[in-house]
mmCIF file of C-alpha atoms and ligand atoms in Angstrom:
data_model
loop_
_atom_site.group_PDB
_atom_site.id
_atom_site.type_symbol
_atom_site.label_atom_id
_atom_site.label_comp_id
_atom_site.label_asym_id
_atom_site.label_seq_id
_atom_site.Cartn_x
_atom_site.Cartn_y
_atom_site.Cartn_z
ATOM 1 C CA MET A 1 61.516 118.171 129.881
ATOM 2 C CA SER A 2 64.701 119.863 129.616
ATOM 3 C CA GLY A 3 65.444 123.064 127.946
ATOM 4 C CA ALA A 4 62.987 125.010 125.912
ATOM 5 C CA PRO A 5 62.206 122.991 122.628
ATOM 6 C CA ALA A 6 62.340 125.355 119.543
ATOM 7 C CA PRO A 7 59.284 126.189 118.143
ATOM 8 C CA LYS A 8 57.814 123.701 116.030
ATOM 9 C CA GLY A 9 55.654 126.014 113.588
ATOM 10 C CA ALA A 10 58.544 128.163 112.826
ATOM 11 C CA VAL A 11 57.825 130.647 109.992
ATOM 12 C CA GLN A 12 59.736 131.994 107.172
ATOM 13 C CA GLY A 13 60.199 135.489 106.245
ATOM 14 C CA ARG A 14 60.320 136.403 102.462
ATOM 15 C CA PRO A 15 61.680 139.266 100.334
ATOM 16 C CA ALA A 16 58.992 142.169 100.386
ATOM 17 C CA GLY A 17 56.837 142.551 97.143
ATOM 18 C CA GLY A 18 55.779 145.688 98.794
ATOM 19 C CA ASP A 19 56.426 147.001 102.063
ATOM 20 C CA GLY A 20 57.995 144.952 104.754
ATOM 21 C CA PRO A 21 58.830 141.522 104.877
ATOM 22 C CA LEU A 22 55.860 139.051 104.212
ATOM 23 C CA VAL A 23 55.870 136.488 106.962
ATOM 24 C CA VAL A 24 54.746 133.346 105.096
ATOM 25 C CA PRO A 25 53.456 130.109 106.738
ATOM 26 C CA ARG A 26 55.496 127.333 106.010
ATOM 27 C CA HIS A 27 51.988 125.005 106.245
ATOM 28 C CA VAL A 28 48.556 126.185 105.465
ATOM 29 C CA ALA A 29 45.855 123.549 106.619
ATOM 30 C CA ILE A 30 42.605 124.136 105.232
ATOM 31 C CA ILE A 31 39.039 122.927 106.255
ATOM 32 C CA MET A 32 37.335 123.255 102.856
ATOM 33 C CA ASP A 33 33.682 123.997 103.994
ATOM 34 C CA GLY A 34 30.203 125.082 102.632
ATOM 35 C CA ASN A 35 30.072 123.760 99.424
ATOM 36 C CA GLY A 36 26.680 122.362 99.890
ATOM 37 C CA ARG A 37 25.440 126.008 101.129
ATOM 38 C CA TRP A 38 27.037 127.470 98.185
ATOM 39 C CA ALA A 39 24.868 125.285 95.695
ATOM 40 C CA LYS A 40 21.699 125.616 98.013
ATOM 41 C CA LYS A 41 21.532 129.564 97.331
ATOM 42 C CA ARG A 42 21.804 128.772 93.977
ATOM 43 C CA MET A 43 18.975 126.013 94.010
ATOM 44 C CA LEU A 44 21.648 123.854 92.393
ATOM 45 C CA PRO A 45 22.259 119.992 93.676
ATOM 46 C CA ARG A 46 24.862 119.930 96.266
ATOM 47 C CA ILE A 47 27.537 118.133 93.889
ATOM 48 C CA ALA A 48 27.439 121.375 91.842
ATOM 49 C CA GLY A 49 28.960 122.801 95.025
ATOM 50 C CA HIS A 50 31.532 120.016 95.351
ATOM 51 C CA ARG A 51 32.285 120.552 91.503
ATOM 52 C CA LYS A 52 32.805 124.216 92.226
ATOM 53 C CA GLY A 53 34.798 123.294 95.723
ATOM 54 C CA ILE A 54 37.236 121.318 93.493
ATOM 55 C CA GLU A 55 37.783 124.124 90.973
ATOM 56 C CA ALA A 56 38.756 126.642 94.478
ATOM 57 C CA ALA A 57 40.850 123.663 95.213
ATOM 58 C CA ARG A 58 43.034 123.742 92.348
ATOM 59 C CA THR A 59 43.145 127.627 92.391
ATOM 60 C CA VAL A 60 44.354 128.245 95.781
ATOM 61 C CA THR A 61 47.170 125.127 95.294
ATOM 62 C CA GLN A 62 48.383 127.125 92.647
ATOM 63 C CA ALA A 63 48.211 130.476 94.773
ATOM 64 C CA ALA A 64 50.034 128.618 97.629
ATOM 65 C CA GLY A 65 52.926 127.332 95.446
ATOM 66 C CA GLU A 66 53.192 131.532 93.894
ATOM 67 C CA LEU A 67 53.212 132.571 97.919
ATOM 68 C CA GLY A 68 56.119 130.415 98.721
ATOM 69 C CA ILE A 69 53.801 128.090 101.347
ATOM 70 C CA GLU A 70 55.826 124.711 101.374
ATOM 71 C CA VAL A 71 52.918 122.623 102.514
ATOM 72 C CA LEU A 72 48.977 122.792 101.810
ATOM 73 C CA THR A 73 46.582 120.564 103.240
ATOM 74 C CA LEU A 74 43.304 120.120 102.244
ATOM 75 C CA TYR A 75 40.683 118.375 104.151
ATOM 76 C CA ALA A 76 38.765 116.780 101.650
ATOM 77 C CA PHE A 77 36.738 113.735 103.334
ATOM 78 C CA SER A 78 36.537 113.067 106.739
ATOM 79 C CA THR A 79 35.846 109.618 108.750
ATOM 80 C CA GLU A 80 32.536 111.179 109.542
ATOM 81 C CA ASN A 81 31.580 112.111 106.084
ATOM 82 C CA TRP A 82 30.644 108.293 105.367
ATOM 83 C CA ARG A 83 27.562 109.327 107.323
ATOM 84 C CA ARG A 84 26.205 111.274 104.660
ATOM 85 C CA PRO A 85 23.726 109.865 101.802
ATOM 86 C CA ALA A 86 25.511 106.753 99.679
ATOM 87 C CA GLU A 87 24.765 109.273 96.555
ATOM 88 C CA GLU A 88 26.618 111.989 97.814
ATOM 89 C CA VAL A 89 29.598 109.965 99.003
ATOM 90 C CA SER A 90 29.539 108.139 95.696
ATOM 91 C CA ASP A 91 29.516 111.823 94.116
ATOM 92 C CA LEU A 92 32.630 112.831 96.081
ATOM 93 C CA MET A 93 34.482 109.720 95.057
ATOM 94 C CA GLY A 94 33.611 110.320 91.514
ATOM 95 C CA LEU A 95 35.034 113.975 91.627
ATOM 96 C CA LEU A 96 38.164 112.916 93.459
ATOM 97 C CA ARG A 97 38.935 110.283 90.833
ATOM 98 C CA HIS A 98 38.151 112.835 88.332
ATOM 99 C CA PHE A 99 40.505 115.426 89.749
ATOM 100 C CA ILE A 100 43.395 113.238 90.225
ATOM 101 C CA GLN A 101 42.907 112.007 86.509
ATOM 102 C CA SER A 102 42.607 115.717 85.322
ATOM 103 C CA ASP A 103 45.523 117.255 87.518
ATOM 104 C CA ILE A 104 48.243 115.104 88.042
ATOM 105 C CA ASP A 105 49.994 115.933 85.280
ATOM 106 C CA GLU A 106 49.786 119.783 85.981
ATOM 107 C CA LEU A 107 50.936 119.157 89.741
ATOM 108 C CA ALA A 108 53.476 116.882 88.452
ATOM 109 C CA LYS A 109 54.786 119.346 86.131
ATOM 110 C CA ASN A 110 54.459 122.602 88.865
ATOM 111 C CA GLY A 111 57.160 120.441 91.042
ATOM 112 C CA VAL A 112 54.063 119.464 93.455
ATOM 113 C CA ARG A 113 54.563 116.440 95.883
ATOM 114 C CA LEU A 114 51.405 114.566 96.640
ATOM 115 C CA ARG A 115 50.487 112.972 100.007
ATOM 116 C CA ILE A 116 47.596 111.689 101.388
ATOM 117 C CA ILE A 117 46.693 111.460 105.285
ATOM 118 C CA GLY A 118 43.778 109.136 106.376
ATOM 119 C CA ASN A 119 43.085 105.652 105.381
ATOM 120 C CA TYR A 120 42.707 106.046 101.912
ATOM 121 C CA THR A 121 43.317 102.157 101.093
ATOM 122 C CA ALA A 122 39.976 101.593 102.490
ATOM 123 C CA LEU A 123 38.395 103.320 99.510
ATOM 124 C CA ALA A 124 37.696 101.863 96.086
ATOM 125 C CA PRO A 125 40.426 99.414 94.866
ATOM 126 C CA ASP A 126 40.559 101.593 91.687
ATOM 127 C CA LEU A 127 40.799 104.666 93.265
ATOM 128 C CA VAL A 128 43.591 103.622 95.463
ATOM 129 C CA ALA A 129 45.229 102.417 92.757
ATOM 130 C CA LEU A 130 44.759 105.924 90.892
ATOM 131 C CA ILE A 131 46.306 107.442 94.344
ATOM 132 C CA ASP A 132 49.180 105.097 94.541
ATOM 133 C CA GLY A 133 50.087 105.824 91.137
ATOM 134 C CA ALA A 134 49.975 109.824 91.804
ATOM 135 C CA LEU A 135 52.009 109.420 94.912
ATOM 136 C CA GLU A 136 54.866 107.275 93.176
ATOM 137 C CA ARG A 137 54.870 109.758 90.445
ATOM 138 C CA THR A 138 55.422 112.929 92.436
ATOM 139 C CA VAL A 139 57.240 111.410 94.980
ATOM 140 C CA ARG A 140 60.764 113.290 94.180
ATOM 141 C CA ASN A 141 58.749 116.638 93.596
ATOM 142 C CA SER A 142 60.023 119.177 96.047
ATOM 143 C CA LYS A 143 58.492 122.422 95.086
ATOM 144 C CA MET A 144 55.534 122.271 97.365
ATOM 145 C CA THR A 145 53.785 119.348 99.013
ATOM 146 C CA LEU A 146 49.944 119.186 98.888
ATOM 147 C CA VAL A 147 48.646 116.929 101.232
ATOM 148 C CA ILE A 148 44.892 115.702 100.803
ATOM 149 C CA ALA A 149 43.304 114.509 103.929
ATOM 150 C CA LEU A 150 41.137 111.581 102.740
ATOM 151 C CA ASN A 151 38.946 109.252 104.856
ATOM 152 C CA TYR A 152 40.729 111.213 107.457
ATOM 153 C CA GLY A 153 39.969 111.375 111.341
ATOM 154 C CA SER A 154 42.160 112.642 113.696
ATOM 155 C CA GLN A 155 41.168 110.579 116.685
ATOM 156 C CA ALA A 156 41.451 107.532 114.256
ATOM 157 C CA GLU A 157 45.004 108.709 113.322
ATOM 158 C CA LEU A 158 45.943 108.990 117.186
ATOM 159 C CA VAL A 159 44.144 105.358 118.350
ATOM 160 C CA SER A 160 46.244 103.942 115.635
ATOM 161 C CA VAL A 161 49.588 105.425 116.743
ATOM 162 C CA MET A 162 48.569 104.229 120.787
ATOM 163 C CA ARG A 163 47.416 100.831 119.380
ATOM 164 C CA ASP A 164 50.947 100.537 117.915
ATOM 165 C CA LEU A 165 52.771 101.648 120.852
ATOM 166 C CA ALA A 166 50.786 99.356 123.067
ATOM 167 C CA ASN A 167 51.429 96.381 120.946
ATOM 168 C CA ARG A 168 55.339 97.393 121.131
ATOM 169 C CA ALA A 169 55.652 98.155 124.444
ATOM 170 C CA LYS A 170 53.470 94.718 124.964
ATOM 171 C CA GLY A 171 56.152 92.989 122.708
ATOM 172 C CA GLY A 172 58.988 94.190 124.809
ATOM 173 C CA SER A 173 60.190 96.080 122.006
ATOM 174 C CA LEU A 174 59.638 99.641 123.492
ATOM 175 C CA ASP A 175 60.298 101.224 126.978
ATOM 176 C CA PRO A 176 57.190 103.231 127.592
ATOM 177 C CA GLU A 177 59.290 105.576 129.613
ATOM 178 C CA THR A 178 61.014 106.566 126.017
ATOM 179 C CA ILE A 179 58.113 107.742 124.383
ATOM 180 C CA ASP A 180 57.913 111.265 123.894
ATOM 181 C CA GLU A 181 56.171 114.078 121.222
ATOM 182 C CA ALA A 182 58.593 113.270 118.672
ATOM 183 C CA MET A 183 58.149 109.674 118.734
ATOM 184 C CA VAL A 184 54.680 110.277 118.629
ATOM 185 C CA ASP A 185 54.913 112.904 115.655
ATOM 186 C CA GLY A 186 56.967 110.509 113.615
ATOM 187 C CA MET A 187 54.118 107.488 113.802
ATOM 188 C CA LEU A 188 51.275 110.306 112.802
ATOM 189 C CA ASP A 189 50.339 110.207 108.939
ATOM 190 C CA THR A 190 51.690 113.752 108.741
ATOM 191 C CA GLN A 191 55.491 112.165 109.811
ATOM 192 C CA GLY A 192 58.103 114.583 108.530
ATOM 193 C CA LEU A 193 55.926 117.436 107.588
ATOM 194 C CA PRO A 194 55.942 120.855 109.908
ATOM 195 C CA PRO A 195 53.082 121.272 111.931
ATOM 196 C CA PRO A 196 50.238 123.909 110.338
ATOM 197 C CA ASP A 197 50.967 127.172 111.057
ATOM 198 C CA LEU A 198 47.977 128.382 109.986
ATOM 199 C CA LEU A 199 44.524 126.549 109.795
ATOM 200 C CA ILE A 200 41.429 128.350 107.723
ATOM 201 C CA ARG A 201 38.099 127.361 107.956
ATOM 202 C CA THR A 202 35.424 128.410 105.476
ATOM 203 C CA SER A 203 31.958 128.948 105.628
ATOM 204 C CA GLY A 204 31.539 130.256 109.196
ATOM 205 C CA GLU A 205 31.510 127.083 111.181
ATOM 206 C CA GLN A 206 34.226 127.424 114.149
ATOM 207 C CA ARG A 207 34.850 123.635 114.998
ATOM 208 C CA LEU A 208 37.557 121.400 114.087
ATOM 209 C CA SER A 209 35.553 118.333 113.109
ATOM 210 C CA ASN A 210 38.305 115.870 114.156
ATOM 211 C CA PHE A 211 40.932 117.752 112.128
ATOM 212 C CA MET A 212 44.847 117.318 113.029
ATOM 213 C CA LEU A 213 43.874 117.651 116.575
ATOM 214 C CA TRP A 214 47.465 116.933 117.657
ATOM 215 C CA GLN A 215 49.439 118.848 114.490
ATOM 216 C CA LEU A 216 47.320 121.917 115.420
ATOM 217 C CA ALA A 217 48.546 122.404 119.126
ATOM 218 C CA TYR A 218 50.202 126.104 117.950
ATOM 219 C CA ALA A 219 48.567 126.686 114.697
ATOM 220 C CA GLU A 220 46.810 130.231 114.169
ATOM 221 C CA MET A 221 43.388 129.643 113.339
ATOM 222 C CA LEU A 222 41.225 131.640 111.161
ATOM 223 C CA PHE A 223 37.466 131.299 110.479
ATOM 224 C CA VAL A 224 36.185 133.105 107.874
ATOM 225 C CA ASP A 225 32.499 133.306 106.473
ATOM 226 C CA THR A 226 33.429 132.725 102.365
ATOM 227 C CA LEU A 227 31.955 129.641 101.391
ATOM 228 C CA TRP A 228 34.556 127.150 99.906
ATOM 229 C CA PRO A 229 33.733 127.526 96.400
ATOM 230 C CA ASP A 230 34.003 131.263 96.639
ATOM 231 C CA PHE A 231 37.530 131.253 98.202
ATOM 232 C CA GLY A 232 40.218 131.847 95.745
ATOM 233 C CA ALA A 233 43.622 133.281 95.627
ATOM 234 C CA GLN A 234 43.037 136.824 96.972
ATOM 235 C CA ALA A 235 41.240 134.927 100.023
ATOM 236 C CA LEU A 236 44.449 133.017 100.512
ATOM 237 C CA ALA A 237 46.686 135.928 100.412
ATOM 238 C CA ASN A 238 44.462 137.728 102.982
ATOM 239 C CA ALA A 239 44.618 134.886 105.332
ATOM 240 C CA VAL A 240 48.541 134.887 105.161
ATOM 241 C CA ALA A 241 48.538 138.806 105.501
ATOM 242 C CA GLU A 242 46.452 138.090 108.594
ATOM 243 C CA PHE A 243 48.828 135.519 109.709
ATOM 244 C CA GLY A 244 51.350 137.784 109.217
ATOM 245 C CA ALA A 245 49.838 140.285 111.657
ATOM 246 C CA ARG A 246 49.599 137.606 114.665
ATOM 247 C CA GLU A 247 51.981 137.548 117.261
ATOM 248 C CA ARG A 248 53.052 133.846 118.058
ATOM 249 C CA ARG A 249 54.677 132.838 121.508
ATOM 250 C CA PHE A 250 54.726 129.250 121.654
ATOM 251 C CA GLY A 251 54.295 129.451 125.556
ATOM 252 C CA GLY A 252 57.170 131.979 126.063
ATOM 253 C CA LEU A 253 57.031 135.866 126.351
HETATM 254 C C1 IPE B 301 32.486 120.657 102.593
HETATM 255 O O1 IPE B 301 31.387 121.159 101.946
HETATM 256 C C2 IPE B 301 33.261 119.338 101.646
HETATM 257 C C3 IPE B 301 32.752 118.139 102.060
HETATM 258 C C4 IPE B 301 32.774 118.007 103.690
HETATM 259 C C5 IPE B 301 33.393 117.079 101.560
HETATM 260 P P1 IPE B 301 29.957 120.463 102.717
HETATM 261 O O2 IPE B 301 29.542 119.524 101.890
HETATM 262 O O3 IPE B 301 30.156 120.193 104.243
HETATM 263 O O4 IPE B 301 29.256 121.893 102.750
HETATM 264 P P2 IPE B 301 28.047 122.670 103.681
HETATM 265 O O5 IPE B 301 28.678 122.240 104.698
HETATM 266 O O6 IPE B 301 27.161 121.247 103.812
HETATM 267 O O7 IPE B 301 27.784 123.489 103.194
HETATM 268 C C1 IPE B 302 34.673 118.994 107.800
HETATM 269 O O1 IPE B 302 33.633 119.526 107.540
HETATM 270 C C2 IPE B 302 35.246 117.814 107.372
HETATM 271 C C3 IPE B 302 35.666 118.261 105.768
HETATM 272 C C4 IPE B 302 35.717 119.565 105.116
HETATM 273 C C5 IPE B 302 35.898 117.454 104.578
HETATM 274 P P1 IPE B 302 31.796 118.988 107.809
HETATM 275 O O2 IPE B 302 30.824 119.872 106.832
HETATM 276 O O3 IPE B 302 32.164 117.533 107.414
HETATM 277 O O4 IPE B 302 31.873 119.271 109.429
HETATM 278 P P2 IPE B 302 30.700 119.508 110.039
HETATM 279 O O5 IPE B 302 30.007 118.260 109.917
HETATM 280 O O6 IPE B 302 30.204 120.534 109.873
HETATM 281 O O7 IPE B 302 31.182 119.337 111.428
HETATM 282 MG MG1 MG B 303 29.980 121.195 105.942
#
């Protein structure tokens, strides 16, 4: 590679609310985990935890906008989550359906653009139609982008890029030597988005669970013990403050 590429996860400085400039990540990605444990602790069914989790997602989306975060990605359903009991999968889909119906007006009004990563077209046809409507409705919004990872798996996403590239090369329309990072970036579900600067995972688990393996190359990672339904505006502000205290090097000095 020639020359030093510009850091892909650049951050923006913002005017001080208090003392000193607040460094706000452009893109925050969250693995929302711990809904089931939250419910279990209260002897409630798991769906009660998922319901509370949606409330947390709503609060955190609003708080992210207020903090000046440009892109918020929420991992809502993984390609591996199909392994859960059918009843839980169906509960989760029902909650998602309800969330889009109840929140789309507010999101649209607040200038939020909705994007989906993952193979959402494999979901129930009515849900796909609902999502398509919401995407279309918010496509011209630019205050903040809310990315929902739905039926998302990073390995499936990468395999699809590889298959595409291989087919193009086989068909003669692509010289393999011209494949570079930017080309791959542009073929991912996240194309056009800045990579996450900050990854947060709640509930104490310290793993990626097949989430954005390519895009997180230089993200700062923050693992917190808080269960997702208990994560709120203050917790997000704390995470952003912690991010601001980190030194990012992108391989340089
Ligand atoms: C996260 O909470 C929500 C989804 C994965 C859909 P979990 O349902 O994984 O909660 P725990 O990990 O069982 O507590
Ligand atoms: C990751 O959480 C997926 C989502 C938050 C949607 P999981 O609870 O499914 O992850 P594992 O199974 O603990 O790795
Ligand atoms: Mg979990």
